[in-house]
Amino acid sequence: MSPRDWDAQSYEAQAGGVRAFGHTLLEALELRGDEVVLDAGCGDGGVTRDLLDRLPDGRIYAVDGSPAMAQHARVALGGDPRASVLVSDLLELELPEPVDVAFSSATFHWISDHDRLFERLRSALRPGGRLLAQCGGAGNIAAVREAIAEAASQDPYRRRLHGWEGPWNFATPDETLARLERAGFADAQAGLHTEIVHSTEPVRYLATIIMGEHLERLPAWERDGFAAAVAARLPDPLDIEYVRLTLRARRA
């Protein structure tokens, strides 16, 4: 299945908390300033723009599976010749040249096949190149997932959603380390930590950031009702517990 397109305008308005994960991760990325870097799952380009600022003599390949997000990223990057924005499924990733660093924030949990993902990222890196990424890990958004399951068990939503566990791949550190090693990475590290994201617009936040694939499974006239049904089972304003999986590795 191809990656779905996103509502980039709504994402830009709602994704401040998720975008902050990327900025925090970026602080941990050591750069000389002349590297070629892959931003795998660049989204609307908010983090990519700051990454580019740290590469005065380098270049970025910003890749996203959503055409709308990629176009938003092009605007955010202002046509800078150091940045190439590509629309691609990361499982089919092909770049014009090897990169020194593969960076990714809040993307990998949307991809079902992490073995294939890590194989493609390893192929994109030059020998010795580094991978630094963060995504949802085991236990992520547990309360939201429970609310979604409860709402999905009710009519009229159950015929299309009941029993479907959702589109996410929230891996454990041990699973991730094993996959990285199978893909040919060395010096792999992976760990979990928790962050809280606050939203004063729960319905819009859930619909935009978390439940897009759920809503696409419903007819248009049921989508607003389902988003509201899930939000009604959660506090308002909404504090969501995000469990983040951070991983590092090097192409052997």
XYZ file of C-alpha atoms in Angstrom:
252
model
C 0.000 0.000 0.000
C 1.326 3.449 -0.897
C 1.715 6.096 1.823
C -1.422 8.176 2.193
C -1.586 11.874 1.450
C -1.944 14.205 4.436
C -3.749 17.484 5.048
C -0.568 19.545 5.206
C -2.295 22.787 6.160
C -4.066 21.223 9.146
C -0.878 19.362 10.080
C 1.082 22.608 10.209
C -1.499 24.068 12.597
C -1.739 21.027 14.873
C 1.714 19.431 14.872
C 3.635 21.749 17.195
C 4.045 19.078 19.849
C 5.121 16.398 17.384
C 7.423 18.833 15.605
C 9.111 19.549 18.951
C 10.222 15.911 19.067
C 12.161 16.517 15.866
C 13.784 19.695 17.141
C 14.906 17.895 20.297
C 16.349 15.071 18.222
C 18.094 17.563 15.977
C 19.936 18.950 19.004
C 21.507 15.507 19.473
C 22.755 15.321 15.870
C 26.449 16.167 15.549
C 27.267 17.826 12.230
C 30.318 19.505 10.731
C 28.132 21.483 8.341
C 29.236 19.974 5.035
C 27.370 16.650 5.124
C 24.814 15.268 2.706
C 21.767 14.428 4.840
C 18.554 12.507 4.221
C 15.465 13.707 6.106
C 13.351 10.555 5.894
C 9.743 11.635 6.326
C 10.240 15.390 6.186
C 6.558 16.224 6.677
C 5.813 19.898 6.266
C 9.502 20.834 6.372
C 9.449 22.568 9.748
C 12.314 20.502 11.156
C 14.027 20.190 7.768
C 14.400 23.965 7.588
C 16.324 24.029 10.878
C 18.405 21.048 9.786
C 19.345 22.923 6.616
C 20.487 25.901 8.711
C 23.079 23.596 10.268
C 24.465 22.617 6.845
C 25.940 25.803 5.371
C 28.206 23.753 3.107
C 26.044 20.647 2.871
C 22.887 19.398 1.187
C 19.608 17.750 2.141
C 17.359 15.231 0.454
C 13.960 15.768 2.077
C 11.705 12.792 1.341
C 8.048 12.251 2.140
C 5.404 9.879 0.824
C 2.693 12.562 0.882
C 2.659 14.899 -2.140
C 0.874 17.567 -0.103
C 3.479 17.422 2.656
C 6.322 17.509 0.137
C 4.878 20.608 -1.504
C 4.538 22.254 1.913
C 8.181 21.382 2.596
C 9.264 22.989 -0.693
C 7.593 26.223 0.388
C 9.109 26.013 3.877
C 12.589 25.541 2.398
C 12.125 28.551 0.154
C 13.634 27.033 -2.954
C 17.065 26.755 -1.335
C 19.328 25.018 -3.890
C 20.915 22.959 -1.104
C 17.606 21.130 -0.562
C 15.982 18.576 -2.881
C 12.434 17.555 -1.939
C 11.348 14.159 -3.230
C 8.029 12.284 -3.044
C 8.766 8.638 -2.315
C 7.678 5.672 -0.259
C 10.617 5.068 2.091
C 10.299 1.338 1.410
C 11.207 2.096 -2.219
C 13.784 4.787 -1.471
C 16.366 5.549 -4.162
C 18.602 8.627 -3.939
C 20.903 10.163 -6.563
C 23.945 9.769 -4.283
C 24.910 8.218 -0.954
C 24.309 10.329 2.127
C 26.399 10.838 5.257
C 23.456 10.938 7.659
C 19.911 9.572 7.628
C 17.715 11.569 10.010
C 14.048 10.929 10.755
C 11.475 12.162 13.241
C 7.943 10.861 13.896
C 7.782 8.759 10.745
C 8.897 5.135 11.156
C 5.856 4.069 13.203
C 3.701 4.653 10.104
C 5.691 2.020 8.199
C 4.723 -1.617 8.658
C 7.912 -3.279 7.396
C 10.864 -2.072 9.459
C 13.181 -4.757 8.083
C 12.681 -3.399 4.570
C 12.848 0.200 5.833
C 16.214 -0.283 7.512
C 17.563 -2.108 4.466
C 16.638 0.853 2.248
C 18.138 3.363 4.701
C 21.365 1.369 4.907
C 21.547 1.368 1.107
C 21.117 5.141 1.091
C 24.070 5.685 3.448
C 27.718 5.719 2.473
C 29.912 3.220 4.381
C 30.259 4.532 7.915
C 27.225 6.788 7.502
C 25.007 7.417 10.505
C 21.313 6.865 11.242
C 19.540 8.908 13.918
C 15.783 8.594 14.234
C 12.864 8.884 16.622
C 9.344 7.538 16.258
C 6.482 6.091 18.285
C 7.544 3.065 20.309
C 5.888 0.265 22.250
C 3.094 1.684 24.428
C 2.710 4.892 22.427
C -0.591 6.842 22.708
C -2.111 3.976 24.735
C -5.084 5.943 26.092
C -5.941 7.284 22.633
C -5.750 3.820 21.119
C -8.125 2.519 23.801
C -10.591 5.340 23.063
C -10.375 4.595 19.343
C -11.058 0.896 19.945
C -14.087 1.694 22.110
C -15.578 4.089 19.564
C -14.818 1.668 16.716
C -16.807 -1.069 18.445
C -19.985 1.019 18.219
C -22.416 1.504 15.343
C -22.179 2.871 12.715
C -18.372 2.584 12.774
C -17.934 -1.052 13.743
C -18.571 -2.532 10.314
C -15.499 -0.766 8.916
C -13.232 -0.354 11.944
C -13.976 -2.900 14.657
C -11.074 -5.284 15.167
C -8.602 -3.268 13.089
C -5.635 -2.415 15.298
C -4.645 0.631 13.329
C -1.845 1.566 10.933
C 0.999 1.864 13.444
C 4.135 -0.152 14.063
C 5.147 0.697 17.629
C 8.269 -1.412 18.087
C 10.271 -2.264 21.178
C 13.980 -1.445 21.492
C 14.906 -5.144 21.295
C 12.889 -5.618 18.103
C 14.522 -2.540 16.622
C 18.075 -3.570 17.509
C 17.546 -6.985 15.924
C 16.168 -5.412 12.731
C 19.009 -2.906 12.492
C 21.585 -5.664 12.865
C 19.853 -7.806 10.225
C 19.927 -4.843 7.855
C 23.689 -4.465 8.229
C 23.992 -1.693 10.802
C 26.617 -1.620 13.558
C 26.850 0.132 16.923
C 23.049 0.128 17.150
C 21.328 1.688 20.152
C 17.599 2.017 20.897
C 15.611 3.194 23.885
C 12.235 4.535 25.000
C 11.209 7.689 26.811
C 7.893 9.458 27.414
C 6.739 12.925 26.350
C 3.412 14.690 26.877
C 1.709 16.601 24.056
C -1.058 19.050 24.985
C -3.929 19.938 22.665
C -6.756 22.419 23.161
C -8.481 21.183 19.976
C -8.800 17.435 20.619
C -11.123 16.608 17.716
C -9.003 18.374 15.109
C -5.758 17.122 16.615
C -6.883 13.502 16.667
C -8.296 13.683 13.156
C -5.174 15.298 11.713
C -2.250 13.806 13.615
C -3.409 10.359 14.742
C -6.543 9.039 13.030
C -6.178 9.918 9.368
C -6.155 6.302 8.203
C -9.121 5.453 10.408
C -11.111 8.279 8.875
C -10.199 7.218 5.350
C -11.845 3.851 6.051
C -15.134 5.593 6.816
C -17.536 7.323 4.431
C -17.180 11.078 4.496
C -20.441 11.594 6.408
C -19.238 9.450 9.345
C -15.780 10.946 9.822
C -16.597 13.977 11.961
C -18.818 11.874 14.175
C -16.125 9.271 14.729
C -13.480 11.860 15.596
C -15.895 13.446 18.067
C -16.759 10.033 19.553
C -13.100 9.305 20.218
C -12.453 12.762 21.668
C -15.469 12.389 23.986
C -13.738 9.420 25.629
C -10.652 11.506 26.426
C -10.029 14.583 28.596
C -10.558 18.050 27.144
C -8.098 19.777 26.972
C -6.129 16.721 25.957
C -2.764 15.562 27.270
C -1.440 12.624 25.251
C 1.338 10.388 26.546
C 3.725 9.726 23.694
C 6.266 6.931 24.114
C 9.183 7.737 21.849
C 11.623 5.217 20.424
C 15.012 6.779 19.680
C 17.520 4.799 17.649
C 21.078 5.295 16.485
C 23.238 3.142 14.253
C 26.075 3.223 11.748
C 26.377 1.531 8.376
C 29.033 -1.101 8.869
